[in-house]
Amino acid sequence: MKPNAHYAELKDSYLFYHIAQKISAYLAEHPGAYLYRMGIGDVSLPLCDAVIGALHEAVDDQADKERFHGYMPECGAPFLREAIAAHYRSRGVQLEDDEVFVSSGASDELGDILDLFDRDGSSLIMEPAYPAYVDANVMAGRKIIHLPSNEQNGFLPMPCEAAKADLIYICSPNNPTGAAFSRSQLKRWVDFANENGSVILFDAAYEAFIEDDICPHSIFEIPGAETCAIEICSLSKTAGFTGTRLGYTVLPKALVREGMSLNEMWVRNRTTKTNGVSYILQKGGTAVFTPEGQRQIRENLRVYKKNARTLMQALDALGIWYCGGENAPYIWLRCPGGMGSWDFFDFLLNEIQVIGTPGEGFGACGEGYFRFSTFGSPEDTQEAARRLVSLFKQDCR
Ligand code: MLT
C-alpha cells in the first residue's frame, strides 16, 4: 500500500489543532488559569428555543412507531430543502428545492465537493484564507494558485490574469479578514468565472452577519452566478450549530461543464457516499427558517455584533489598525509594534490570557496580522478588551 504522498506537503498540524495544543500546554503549566477565548470561531450562546423545541419533538418522533424515521434521503429531507429554497426565494433568489443539498456542515462539504472536479485542475485561493481550503486541496493533490490580498486592496482582490484557475474559492464575508465583496465586485468575479469556464466555490458561512445593502448574502443574487457557482453554507455561525453540525449547499442545475450536470453528479456522489443527515438535526435546522427561528437567531447575532463593537472600541482607543467586525464576526488587526503573529499570540496568552488566531495561520500574507473572533461571551469579551487596553495603553501605532 502506498500512502497519499501529498500529506507530506501539509503543515505538521492543522491551525486550530495546533493552537489547541498550545493552549493545553499553557494550562498544564498554569493550572486553573482562566483564558479569554477569542481564537477559533466557536459560538458561546446556546441554540435558540425554536430549534431546541423542534429537536425535542424530533426525538419524540423517533420514539414513536408511527412517526419514527429510518434512513433519510441522502441529499436532504424534503421539508428542509423546501424551507431553505423558500428562504432564498424570500430574498429574491429563485431556486428549486432539489438545487439545495443538506450537509453535515460547511467544512466537510468544502473538502468533499472536490470529488466533482478533475484532480489535475487548479484551485485559486485568495489569501489570507480559511486554512481548510489549502489543506483539502493539498490532500487531493490539486495545484494551488495563491492570490495574496492586503491592506491596499482592502483584502478584496479582484480578477487578474494570474487568477485564472479551474476552481475559485471566495469567502465573503471573509474568514479571517472580515472583508466582504460588494455586488459589483462579486459580479466581476462571476463574469471572470463564466468567461474562463471556472467554477466558484462560494463560502457563505458568515452571510448572516452582513449589515449593509451593498454586500450580497448569496452569490446567486448576482446575475450569471447560476452557470458558474456553488454556494456552501452552514448553520454553525448563523444559528449556533458548531457542535450540532448542519449545513447546506446550493448547486444550480444550470451549472454544466463539458456536458455534465454538476447537480446530477452531486446527487450521484451523495447517494453513494452518505446516508443523509439525521432526521433530528434536520428538524432542528428547519426551525431556523421559520419566522420565529429567524427572530431568535437574530437576537443571538446581535450579542456577537455587540462583542465586535466592544473589541473595535478597544482597538480604536489604542490606535491599532484593523478591518472587519462590521459585516463579519471577525476582526483582523495589525500586530502592534511590528510583532510577528505567533509572537503576538504568545504575548497575549502569557500577559493577559487572551487568545486570538495568528494571521500567519491563514497564509504567508497574514504574517504580522491577528484575528479576534467575536463569538465569546459578552463578559469575556469586555474583560479581554479591558485587558488589551491596559496592556497597550502606551501609543502602539
Ligand atoms: C474559524 O475559527 O476559522 C472557524 O470557526 C473554523 C471553522 O469554521 O471550522
mmCIF file of C-alpha atoms and ligand atoms in Angstrom:
data_model
loop_
_atom_site.group_PDB
_atom_site.id
_atom_site.type_symbol
_atom_site.label_atom_id
_atom_site.label_comp_id
_atom_site.label_asym_id
_atom_site.label_seq_id
_atom_site.Cartn_x
_atom_site.Cartn_y
_atom_site.Cartn_z
ATOM 1 C CA MET A 1 0.000 0.000 0.000
ATOM 2 C CA LYS A 2 1.342 3.412 -0.962
ATOM 3 C CA PRO A 3 0.024 6.261 1.232
ATOM 4 C CA ASN A 4 -1.159 9.558 -0.236
ATOM 5 C CA ALA A 5 2.216 11.299 -0.572
ATOM 6 C CA HIS A 6 0.551 14.718 -0.636
ATOM 7 C CA TYR A 7 0.092 14.514 3.144
ATOM 8 C CA ALA A 8 3.826 15.124 3.405
ATOM 9 C CA GLU A 9 3.240 18.552 1.801
ATOM 10 C CA LEU A 10 0.883 19.656 4.596
ATOM 11 C CA LYS A 11 1.930 21.741 7.579
ATOM 12 C CA ASP A 12 2.629 19.475 10.578
ATOM 13 C CA SER A 13 -0.755 20.171 12.137
ATOM 14 C CA TYR A 14 -3.969 21.976 11.302
ATOM 15 C CA LEU A 15 -4.097 25.585 12.541
ATOM 16 C CA PHE A 16 -6.816 25.232 15.164
ATOM 17 C CA TYR A 17 -5.485 21.878 16.346
ATOM 18 C CA HIS A 18 -2.046 23.433 16.774
ATOM 19 C CA ILE A 19 -3.498 26.337 18.745
ATOM 20 C CA ALA A 20 -5.496 23.937 20.940
ATOM 21 C CA GLN A 21 -2.242 22.117 21.710
ATOM 22 C CA LYS A 22 -0.515 25.388 22.638
ATOM 23 C CA ILE A 23 -3.429 26.234 24.943
ATOM 24 C CA SER A 24 -3.279 22.797 26.587
ATOM 25 C CA ALA A 25 0.449 23.243 27.182
ATOM 26 C CA TYR A 26 -0.189 26.661 28.767
ATOM 27 C CA LEU A 27 -2.913 25.263 31.011
ATOM 28 C CA ALA A 28 -0.684 22.370 32.060
ATOM 29 C CA GLU A 29 1.874 24.925 33.219
ATOM 30 C CA HIS A 30 -0.724 27.267 34.732
ATOM 31 C CA PRO A 31 -3.366 25.025 36.273
ATOM 32 C CA GLY A 32 -6.634 26.811 36.945
ATOM 33 C CA ALA A 33 -5.790 29.783 34.667
ATOM 34 C CA TYR A 34 -8.868 31.359 33.074
ATOM 35 C CA LEU A 35 -8.494 32.091 29.361
ATOM 36 C CA TYR A 36 -10.397 34.665 27.308
ATOM 37 C CA ARG A 37 -11.043 32.677 24.149
ATOM 38 C CA MET A 38 -11.343 34.731 21.001
ATOM 39 C CA GLY A 39 -9.448 32.301 18.800
ATOM 40 C CA ILE A 40 -11.479 29.716 16.918
ATOM 41 C CA GLY A 41 -14.869 30.994 15.780
ATOM 42 C CA ASP A 42 -16.880 28.824 18.122
ATOM 43 C CA VAL A 43 -20.201 30.141 19.386
ATOM 44 C CA SER A 44 -20.858 30.676 23.098
ATOM 45 C CA LEU A 45 -24.660 31.066 23.088
ATOM 46 C CA PRO A 46 -26.932 28.020 23.193
ATOM 47 C CA LEU A 47 -29.264 27.056 20.371
ATOM 48 C CA CYS A 48 -32.376 29.215 20.269
ATOM 49 C CA ASP A 49 -35.691 28.000 21.744
ATOM 50 C CA ALA A 50 -37.322 27.398 18.358
ATOM 51 C CA VAL A 51 -34.535 24.969 17.412
ATOM 52 C CA ILE A 52 -34.460 23.273 20.818
ATOM 53 C CA GLY A 53 -38.256 22.766 20.689
ATOM 54 C CA ALA A 54 -38.003 21.201 17.227
ATOM 55 C CA LEU A 55 -35.124 18.947 18.302
ATOM 56 C CA HIS A 56 -37.114 17.691 21.296
ATOM 57 C CA GLU A 57 -40.151 16.987 19.135
ATOM 58 C CA ALA A 58 -37.990 15.126 16.652
ATOM 59 C CA VAL A 59 -36.512 12.981 19.428
ATOM 60 C CA ASP A 60 -40.064 12.113 20.499
ATOM 61 C CA ASP A 61 -40.899 11.214 16.887
ATOM 62 C CA GLN A 62 -38.043 8.720 16.926
ATOM 63 C CA ALA A 63 -39.641 7.070 19.993
ATOM 64 C CA ASP A 64 -42.990 6.637 18.261
ATOM 65 C CA LYS A 65 -43.710 3.708 15.952
ATOM 66 C CA GLU A 66 -45.890 5.834 13.641
ATOM 67 C CA ARG A 67 -43.615 8.859 13.441
ATOM 68 C CA PHE A 68 -40.218 7.128 13.525
ATOM 69 C CA HIS A 69 -37.744 7.805 10.671
ATOM 70 C CA GLY A 70 -35.004 5.464 9.491
ATOM 71 C CA TYR A 71 -32.613 6.450 6.679
ATOM 72 C CA MET A 72 -33.179 9.959 5.449
ATOM 73 C CA PRO A 73 -32.931 10.913 1.756
ATOM 74 C CA GLU A 74 -29.223 11.309 1.046
ATOM 75 C CA CYS A 75 -29.487 14.811 -0.417
ATOM 76 C CA GLY A 76 -31.658 16.115 2.402
ATOM 77 C CA ALA A 77 -35.143 15.843 3.858
ATOM 78 C CA PRO A 78 -37.744 17.400 1.542
ATOM 79 C CA PHE A 79 -39.039 19.572 4.406
ATOM 80 C CA LEU A 80 -35.618 21.168 4.990
ATOM 81 C CA ARG A 81 -34.718 21.539 1.293
ATOM 82 C CA GLU A 82 -38.072 23.249 0.785
ATOM 83 C CA ALA A 83 -37.561 25.562 3.793
ATOM 84 C CA ILE A 84 -34.103 26.612 2.567
ATOM 85 C CA ALA A 85 -35.230 27.159 -1.025
ATOM 86 C CA ALA A 86 -38.168 29.238 0.253
ATOM 87 C CA HIS A 87 -35.751 31.292 2.381
ATOM 88 C CA TYR A 88 -33.702 32.071 -0.747
ATOM 89 C CA ARG A 89 -36.841 32.910 -2.719
ATOM 90 C CA SER A 90 -37.889 35.317 0.041
ATOM 91 C CA ARG A 91 -34.641 37.157 -0.720
ATOM 92 C CA GLY A 92 -35.299 37.231 -4.449
ATOM 93 C CA VAL A 93 -33.145 34.221 -5.440
ATOM 94 C CA GLN A 94 -35.119 31.686 -7.467
ATOM 95 C CA LEU A 95 -34.149 28.140 -6.515
ATOM 96 C CA GLU A 96 -35.758 24.757 -6.917
ATOM 97 C CA ASP A 97 -35.807 22.532 -3.839
ATOM 98 C CA ASP A 98 -33.537 19.960 -5.489
ATOM 99 C CA GLU A 99 -30.853 22.583 -6.057
ATOM 100 C CA VAL A 100 -30.372 22.535 -2.256
ATOM 101 C CA PHE A 101 -28.360 19.714 -0.663
ATOM 102 C CA VAL A 102 -28.349 19.276 3.119
ATOM 103 C CA SER A 103 -24.909 18.630 4.591
ATOM 104 C CA SER A 104 -23.368 17.984 7.952
ATOM 105 C CA GLY A 105 -21.520 21.295 7.817
ATOM 106 C CA ALA A 106 -19.586 23.573 5.510
ATOM 107 C CA SER A 107 -16.102 22.370 6.441
ATOM 108 C CA ASP A 108 -16.910 18.753 5.494
ATOM 109 C CA GLU A 109 -18.556 19.894 2.300
ATOM 110 C CA LEU A 110 -15.682 22.181 1.240
ATOM 111 C CA GLY A 111 -13.414 19.141 1.140
ATOM 112 C CA ASP A 112 -15.929 16.614 -0.211
ATOM 113 C CA ILE A 113 -17.018 18.799 -3.129
ATOM 114 C CA LEU A 114 -13.571 18.418 -4.716
ATOM 115 C CA ASP A 115 -14.767 14.958 -5.826
ATOM 116 C CA LEU A 116 -16.645 16.721 -8.635
ATOM 117 C CA PHE A 117 -13.530 18.124 -10.259
ATOM 118 C CA ASP A 118 -10.620 16.764 -12.261
ATOM 119 C CA ARG A 119 -7.689 16.267 -9.871
ATOM 120 C CA ASP A 120 -5.303 17.794 -12.400
ATOM 121 C CA GLY A 121 -7.160 21.092 -12.226
ATOM 122 C CA SER A 122 -6.042 24.200 -10.357
ATOM 123 C CA SER A 123 -7.616 25.978 -7.378
ATOM 124 C CA LEU A 124 -7.338 29.695 -6.728
ATOM 125 C CA ILE A 125 -7.194 30.574 -3.064
ATOM 126 C CA MET A 126 -7.336 34.222 -2.059
ATOM 127 C CA GLU A 127 -5.183 34.616 0.992
ATOM 128 C CA PRO A 128 -5.343 35.079 3.916
ATOM 129 C CA ALA A 129 -7.825 32.183 3.803
ATOM 130 C CA TYR A 130 -9.610 29.632 5.946
ATOM 131 C CA PRO A 131 -6.840 27.022 6.140
ATOM 132 C CA ALA A 132 -9.083 24.065 5.284
ATOM 133 C CA TYR A 133 -9.215 25.275 1.636
ATOM 134 C CA VAL A 134 -5.488 24.835 1.214
ATOM 135 C CA ASP A 135 -5.277 21.616 3.198
ATOM 136 C CA ALA A 136 -8.160 19.939 1.336
ATOM 137 C CA ASN A 137 -6.553 20.837 -1.995
ATOM 138 C CA VAL A 138 -3.126 19.637 -0.892
ATOM 139 C CA MET A 139 -4.631 16.313 0.241
ATOM 140 C CA ALA A 140 -6.378 15.976 -3.122
ATOM 141 C CA GLY A 141 -3.098 16.695 -4.924
ATOM 142 C CA ARG A 142 -4.521 19.693 -6.742
ATOM 143 C CA LYS A 143 -2.438 22.613 -7.992
ATOM 144 C CA ILE A 144 -2.988 25.660 -5.774
ATOM 145 C CA ILE A 145 -2.664 29.227 -7.028
ATOM 146 C CA HIS A 146 -2.247 31.566 -4.058
ATOM 147 C CA LEU A 147 -3.645 35.057 -4.635
ATOM 148 C CA PRO A 148 -2.444 37.311 -1.823
ATOM 149 C CA SER A 149 -4.563 40.213 -0.625
ATOM 150 C CA ASN A 150 -3.509 43.126 1.508
ATOM 151 C CA GLU A 151 -4.499 46.386 3.188
ATOM 152 C CA GLN A 152 -4.137 48.263 -0.132
ATOM 153 C CA ASN A 153 -6.881 46.241 -1.834
ATOM 154 C CA GLY A 154 -8.937 46.051 1.372
ATOM 155 C CA PHE A 155 -8.259 42.289 1.483
ATOM 156 C CA LEU A 156 -10.597 42.002 -1.514
ATOM 157 C CA PRO A 157 -8.501 41.009 -4.541
ATOM 158 C CA MET A 158 -10.015 41.429 -7.992
ATOM 159 C CA PRO A 159 -9.732 39.134 -11.020
ATOM 160 C CA CYS A 160 -6.480 39.294 -12.964
ATOM 161 C CA GLU A 161 -4.530 37.120 -15.410
ATOM 162 C CA ALA A 162 -2.764 35.341 -12.528
ATOM 163 C CA ALA A 163 -6.139 34.420 -11.024
ATOM 164 C CA LYS A 164 -7.184 32.114 -13.879
ATOM 165 C CA ALA A 165 -7.964 28.739 -12.345
ATOM 166 C CA ASP A 166 -10.427 25.883 -12.667
ATOM 167 C CA LEU A 167 -11.790 26.442 -9.164
ATOM 168 C CA ILE A 168 -12.032 29.798 -7.411
ATOM 169 C CA TYR A 169 -12.617 29.944 -3.674
ATOM 170 C CA ILE A 170 -14.431 33.043 -2.454
ATOM 171 C CA CYS A 171 -15.389 33.546 1.181
ATOM 172 C CA SER A 172 -17.490 36.654 1.705
ATOM 173 C CA PRO A 173 -17.832 37.965 4.372
ATOM 174 C CA ASN A 174 -14.334 36.719 4.707
ATOM 175 C CA ASN A 175 -12.779 34.492 7.256
ATOM 176 C CA PRO A 176 -10.324 35.712 8.566
ATOM 177 C CA THR A 177 -10.294 39.362 7.451
ATOM 178 C CA GLY A 178 -13.993 40.189 7.799
ATOM 179 C CA ALA A 179 -13.863 41.976 4.413
ATOM 180 C CA ALA A 180 -16.958 41.489 2.241
ATOM 181 C CA PHE A 181 -17.354 41.844 -1.523
ATOM 182 C CA SER A 182 -19.916 44.312 -2.801
ATOM 183 C CA ARG A 183 -22.378 43.268 -5.509
ATOM 184 C CA SER A 184 -20.347 44.993 -8.222
ATOM 185 C CA GLN A 185 -17.084 43.409 -7.066
ATOM 186 C CA LEU A 186 -18.631 39.971 -6.922
ATOM 187 C CA LYS A 187 -20.141 40.496 -10.372
ATOM 188 C CA ARG A 188 -16.592 40.903 -11.718
ATOM 189 C CA TRP A 189 -15.640 37.504 -10.274
ATOM 190 C CA VAL A 190 -18.799 35.904 -11.676
ATOM 191 C CA ASP A 191 -18.104 37.333 -15.148
ATOM 192 C CA PHE A 192 -14.472 36.226 -14.906
ATOM 193 C CA ALA A 193 -15.512 32.677 -13.953
ATOM 194 C CA ASN A 194 -18.056 32.458 -16.775
ATOM 195 C CA GLU A 195 -15.551 33.795 -19.314
ATOM 196 C CA ASN A 196 -12.918 31.243 -18.261
ATOM 197 C CA GLY A 197 -15.140 28.244 -17.574
ATOM 198 C CA SER A 198 -14.115 28.286 -13.897
ATOM 199 C CA VAL A 199 -16.322 27.232 -11.011
ATOM 200 C CA ILE A 200 -16.579 29.459 -7.938
ATOM 201 C CA LEU A 201 -16.860 27.715 -4.571
ATOM 202 C CA PHE A 202 -18.613 30.419 -2.603
ATOM 203 C CA ASP A 203 -18.298 30.009 1.152
ATOM 204 C CA ALA A 204 -21.280 31.865 2.627
ATOM 205 C CA ALA A 205 -20.824 30.694 6.225
ATOM 206 C CA TYR A 206 -20.891 34.283 7.507
ATOM 207 C CA GLU A 207 -23.647 35.798 5.351
ATOM 208 C CA ALA A 208 -25.944 36.304 8.350
ATOM 209 C CA PHE A 209 -23.556 38.954 9.679
ATOM 210 C CA ILE A 210 -23.990 41.298 6.705
ATOM 211 C CA GLU A 211 -25.496 44.586 7.856
ATOM 212 C CA ASP A 212 -25.497 46.712 4.728
ATOM 213 C CA ASP A 213 -27.297 46.503 1.373
ATOM 214 C CA ILE A 214 -24.083 46.697 -0.609
ATOM 215 C CA CYS A 215 -22.851 43.160 0.034
ATOM 216 C CA PRO A 216 -24.907 40.220 -1.223
ATOM 217 C CA HIS A 217 -25.860 37.410 1.176
ATOM 218 C CA SER A 218 -25.712 34.870 -1.625
ATOM 219 C CA ILE A 219 -23.647 34.722 -4.802
ATOM 220 C CA PHE A 220 -26.892 33.812 -6.567
ATOM 221 C CA GLU A 221 -28.025 37.416 -6.119
ATOM 222 C CA ILE A 222 -25.508 38.115 -8.889
ATOM 223 C CA PRO A 223 -26.783 37.545 -12.453
ATOM 224 C CA GLY A 224 -24.810 34.774 -14.162
ATOM 225 C CA ALA A 225 -23.774 33.006 -10.944
ATOM 226 C CA GLU A 226 -26.075 30.068 -11.677
ATOM 227 C CA THR A 227 -23.769 28.966 -14.505
ATOM 228 C CA CYS A 228 -20.531 29.203 -12.530
ATOM 229 C CA ALA A 229 -21.050 28.914 -8.769
ATOM 230 C CA ILE A 230 -21.677 26.509 -5.931
ATOM 231 C CA GLU A 231 -22.633 28.060 -2.594
ATOM 232 C CA ILE A 232 -21.623 26.306 0.601
ATOM 233 C CA CYS A 233 -23.449 27.395 3.738
ATOM 234 C CA SER A 234 -23.547 26.459 7.356
ATOM 235 C CA LEU A 235 -25.840 26.902 10.323
ATOM 236 C CA SER A 236 -22.795 26.889 12.635
ATOM 237 C CA LYS A 237 -22.322 30.615 12.951
ATOM 238 C CA THR A 238 -25.790 31.683 11.785
ATOM 239 C CA ALA A 239 -27.676 29.612 14.332
ATOM 240 C CA GLY A 240 -25.119 28.218 16.774
ATOM 241 C CA PHE A 241 -24.773 24.734 15.225
ATOM 242 C CA THR A 242 -20.978 24.395 15.645
ATOM 243 C CA GLY A 243 -21.441 21.405 17.940
ATOM 244 C CA THR A 244 -24.711 20.220 16.404
ATOM 245 C CA ARG A 245 -23.464 20.137 12.777
ATOM 246 C CA LEU A 246 -25.736 21.108 9.911
ATOM 247 C CA GLY A 247 -25.207 22.959 6.669
ATOM 248 C CA TYR A 248 -26.387 23.075 3.085
ATOM 249 C CA THR A 249 -25.031 23.529 -0.391
ATOM 250 C CA VAL A 250 -26.737 25.206 -3.311
ATOM 251 C CA LEU A 251 -25.795 23.649 -6.627
ATOM 252 C CA PRO A 252 -27.804 25.026 -9.554
ATOM 253 C CA LYS A 253 -28.977 22.791 -12.364
ATOM 254 C CA ALA A 254 -27.652 25.373 -14.837
ATOM 255 C CA LEU A 255 -24.085 24.573 -13.756
ATOM 256 C CA VAL A 256 -22.834 22.304 -16.514
ATOM 257 C CA ARG A 257 -19.274 21.579 -17.622
ATOM 258 C CA GLU A 258 -18.368 19.523 -20.711
ATOM 259 C CA GLY A 259 -21.969 18.362 -20.957
ATOM 260 C CA MET A 260 -22.047 17.087 -17.372
ATOM 261 C CA SER A 261 -24.516 18.497 -14.856
ATOM 262 C CA LEU A 262 -22.730 19.151 -11.569
ATOM 263 C CA ASN A 263 -26.070 18.952 -9.769
ATOM 264 C CA GLU A 264 -26.629 15.420 -11.108
ATOM 265 C CA MET A 265 -23.032 14.485 -10.297
ATOM 266 C CA TRP A 266 -23.506 15.664 -6.714
ATOM 267 C CA VAL A 267 -26.693 13.592 -6.395
ATOM 268 C CA ARG A 268 -24.651 10.608 -7.614
ATOM 269 C CA ASN A 269 -21.903 11.416 -5.119
ATOM 270 C CA ARG A 270 -24.150 11.953 -2.109
ATOM 271 C CA THR A 271 -26.300 8.899 -2.761
ATOM 272 C CA THR A 272 -23.110 6.826 -2.827
ATOM 273 C CA LYS A 273 -21.080 8.429 -0.066
ATOM 274 C CA THR A 274 -23.629 9.420 2.574
ATOM 275 C CA ASN A 275 -26.767 8.080 4.176
ATOM 276 C CA GLY A 276 -28.063 11.573 4.791
ATOM 277 C CA VAL A 277 -28.074 13.797 7.845
ATOM 278 C CA SER A 278 -30.064 12.667 10.875
ATOM 279 C CA TYR A 279 -33.803 13.351 10.934
ATOM 280 C CA ILE A 280 -33.493 15.008 14.348
ATOM 281 C CA LEU A 281 -30.924 17.550 13.180
ATOM 282 C CA GLN A 282 -32.811 18.346 10.007
ATOM 283 C CA LYS A 283 -35.954 19.020 12.042
ATOM 284 C CA GLY A 284 -33.939 21.317 14.308
ATOM 285 C CA GLY A 285 -32.451 23.071 11.282
ATOM 286 C CA THR A 286 -35.866 23.592 9.693
ATOM 287 C CA ALA A 287 -36.903 25.630 12.740
ATOM 288 C CA VAL A 288 -34.148 28.139 11.882
ATOM 289 C CA PHE A 289 -36.071 29.100 8.736
ATOM 290 C CA THR A 290 -39.394 29.766 10.481
ATOM 291 C CA PRO A 291 -40.259 33.412 11.275
ATOM 292 C CA GLU A 292 -39.800 32.726 14.998
ATOM 293 C CA GLY A 293 -36.494 30.931 14.394
ATOM 294 C CA GLN A 294 -35.254 33.851 12.295
ATOM 295 C CA ARG A 295 -36.244 36.312 15.006
ATOM 296 C CA GLN A 296 -34.480 34.292 17.702
ATOM 297 C CA ILE A 297 -31.236 33.722 15.798
ATOM 298 C CA ARG A 298 -31.076 37.474 15.059
ATOM 299 C CA GLU A 299 -31.191 38.126 18.808
ATOM 300 C CA ASN A 300 -28.138 35.915 19.274
ATOM 301 C CA LEU A 301 -26.331 37.517 16.362
ATOM 302 C CA ARG A 302 -26.899 40.914 17.979
ATOM 303 C CA VAL A 303 -24.935 39.733 21.019
ATOM 304 C CA TYR A 304 -21.940 38.819 18.837
ATOM 305 C CA LYS A 305 -22.198 42.116 16.984
ATOM 306 C CA LYS A 306 -22.086 43.952 20.285
ATOM 307 C CA ASN A 307 -18.944 41.983 21.144
ATOM 308 C CA ALA A 308 -17.445 43.175 17.871
ATOM 309 C CA ARG A 309 -18.150 46.785 18.833
ATOM 310 C CA THR A 310 -16.562 46.236 22.262
ATOM 311 C CA LEU A 311 -13.346 44.984 20.671
ATOM 312 C CA MET A 312 -13.343 47.622 17.948
ATOM 313 C CA GLN A 313 -13.680 50.372 20.551
ATOM 314 C CA ALA A 314 -10.668 48.955 22.403
ATOM 315 C CA LEU A 315 -8.606 48.867 19.194
ATOM 316 C CA ASP A 316 -9.756 52.391 18.297
ATOM 317 C CA ALA A 317 -8.700 53.608 21.736
ATOM 318 C CA LEU A 318 -5.282 52.041 21.206
ATOM 319 C CA GLY A 319 -4.886 53.292 17.628
ATOM 320 C CA ILE A 320 -4.370 49.759 16.338
ATOM 321 C CA TRP A 321 -5.245 49.277 12.654
ATOM 322 C CA TYR A 322 -7.960 46.721 11.949
ATOM 323 C CA CYS A 323 -10.662 45.784 9.477
ATOM 324 C CA GLY A 324 -13.749 43.536 9.669
ATOM 325 C CA GLY A 325 -16.148 43.458 12.585
ATOM 326 C CA GLU A 326 -18.905 45.241 10.611
ATOM 327 C CA ASN A 327 -20.295 42.599 8.265
ATOM 328 C CA ALA A 328 -18.450 39.722 9.885
ATOM 329 C CA PRO A 329 -17.786 38.111 13.260
ATOM 330 C CA TYR A 330 -14.024 38.509 12.847
ATOM 331 C CA ILE A 331 -11.725 41.449 13.463
ATOM 332 C CA TRP A 332 -8.425 41.439 11.602
ATOM 333 C CA LEU A 333 -5.766 43.655 13.134
ATOM 334 C CA ARG A 334 -2.184 44.604 12.508
ATOM 335 C CA CYS A 335 0.022 43.288 15.314
ATOM 336 C CA PRO A 336 1.263 46.254 17.330
ATOM 337 C CA GLY A 337 4.940 47.206 17.242
ATOM 338 C CA GLY A 338 5.562 45.130 14.101
ATOM 339 C CA MET A 339 5.345 41.928 16.132
ATOM 340 C CA GLY A 340 5.127 38.584 14.315
ATOM 341 C CA SER A 341 1.709 36.965 14.533
ATOM 342 C CA TRP A 342 2.790 33.893 16.548
ATOM 343 C CA ASP A 343 4.861 36.099 18.881
ATOM 344 C CA PHE A 344 1.778 38.238 19.390
ATOM 345 C CA PHE A 345 -0.250 35.112 20.146
ATOM 346 C CA ASP A 346 2.252 34.063 22.849
ATOM 347 C CA PHE A 347 2.465 37.612 24.182
ATOM 348 C CA LEU A 348 -1.305 37.963 24.661
ATOM 349 C CA LEU A 349 -1.602 34.473 26.135
ATOM 350 C CA ASN A 350 1.215 34.970 28.618
ATOM 351 C CA GLU A 351 0.491 38.582 29.578
ATOM 352 C CA ILE A 352 -3.289 38.823 29.654
ATOM 353 C CA GLN A 353 -4.554 35.274 28.986
ATOM 354 C CA VAL A 354 -6.343 36.409 25.825
ATOM 355 C CA ILE A 355 -6.418 34.015 22.879
ATOM 356 C CA GLY A 356 -6.696 35.024 19.243
ATOM 357 C CA THR A 357 -5.543 33.473 15.987
ATOM 358 C CA PRO A 358 -2.199 34.332 14.379
ATOM 359 C CA GLY A 359 -2.586 35.732 10.868
ATOM 360 C CA GLU A 360 0.210 33.565 9.510
ATOM 361 C CA GLY A 361 -2.017 30.538 10.081
ATOM 362 C CA PHE A 362 -4.229 31.812 7.246
ATOM 363 C CA GLY A 363 -1.370 32.045 4.747
ATOM 364 C CA ALA A 364 2.001 33.730 4.423
ATOM 365 C CA CYS A 365 0.498 37.150 3.653
ATOM 366 C CA GLY A 366 -1.289 37.015 7.025
ATOM 367 C CA GLU A 367 2.019 37.347 8.831
ATOM 368 C CA GLY A 368 2.043 40.476 11.003
ATOM 369 C CA TYR A 369 -1.747 40.297 11.464
ATOM 370 C CA PHE A 370 -4.006 38.712 14.047
ATOM 371 C CA ARG A 371 -7.669 37.660 14.196
ATOM 372 C CA PHE A 372 -10.142 38.055 17.024
ATOM 373 C CA SER A 373 -13.380 36.113 16.947
ATOM 374 C CA THR A 374 -16.410 37.877 18.402
ATOM 375 C CA PHE A 375 -18.256 34.685 19.365
ATOM 376 C CA GLY A 376 -17.210 34.721 23.029
ATOM 377 C CA SER A 377 -19.483 35.652 25.897
ATOM 378 C CA PRO A 378 -20.061 39.404 26.388
ATOM 379 C CA GLU A 379 -18.439 39.187 29.837
ATOM 380 C CA ASP A 380 -15.276 37.567 28.488
ATOM 381 C CA THR A 381 -15.140 39.928 25.537
ATOM 382 C CA GLN A 382 -15.443 43.000 27.780
ATOM 383 C CA GLU A 383 -12.740 41.718 30.101
ATOM 384 C CA ALA A 384 -10.473 40.828 27.177
ATOM 385 C CA ALA A 385 -10.972 44.329 25.741
ATOM 386 C CA ARG A 386 -10.191 45.868 29.126
ATOM 387 C CA ARG A 387 -7.022 43.783 29.434
ATOM 388 C CA LEU A 388 -5.927 44.720 25.910
ATOM 389 C CA VAL A 389 -6.348 48.414 26.605
ATOM 390 C CA SER A 390 -4.437 48.244 29.851
ATOM 391 C CA LEU A 391 -1.623 46.199 28.253
ATOM 392 C CA PHE A 392 -1.167 48.560 25.304
ATOM 393 C CA LYS A 393 -2.195 51.861 26.811
ATOM 394 C CA GLN A 394 1.038 53.409 25.564
ATOM 395 C CA ASP A 395 0.865 54.553 21.909
ATOM 396 C CA CYS A 396 1.394 51.413 19.852
ATOM 397 C CA ARG A 397 0.675 52.518 16.269
HETATM 398 C C1 MLT B 1 -12.611 29.617 12.367
HETATM 399 O O1 MLT B 1 -12.350 29.959 13.511
HETATM 400 O O2 MLT B 1 -11.950 29.968 11.385
HETATM 401 C C2 MLT B 1 -13.774 28.711 12.171
HETATM 402 O O3 MLT B 1 -14.513 28.618 13.318
HETATM 403 C C3 MLT B 1 -13.325 27.359 11.826
HETATM 404 C C4 MLT B 1 -14.423 26.563 11.222
HETATM 405 O O4 MLT B 1 -15.493 27.061 10.923
HETATM 406 O O5 MLT B 1 -14.159 25.382 11.025
#
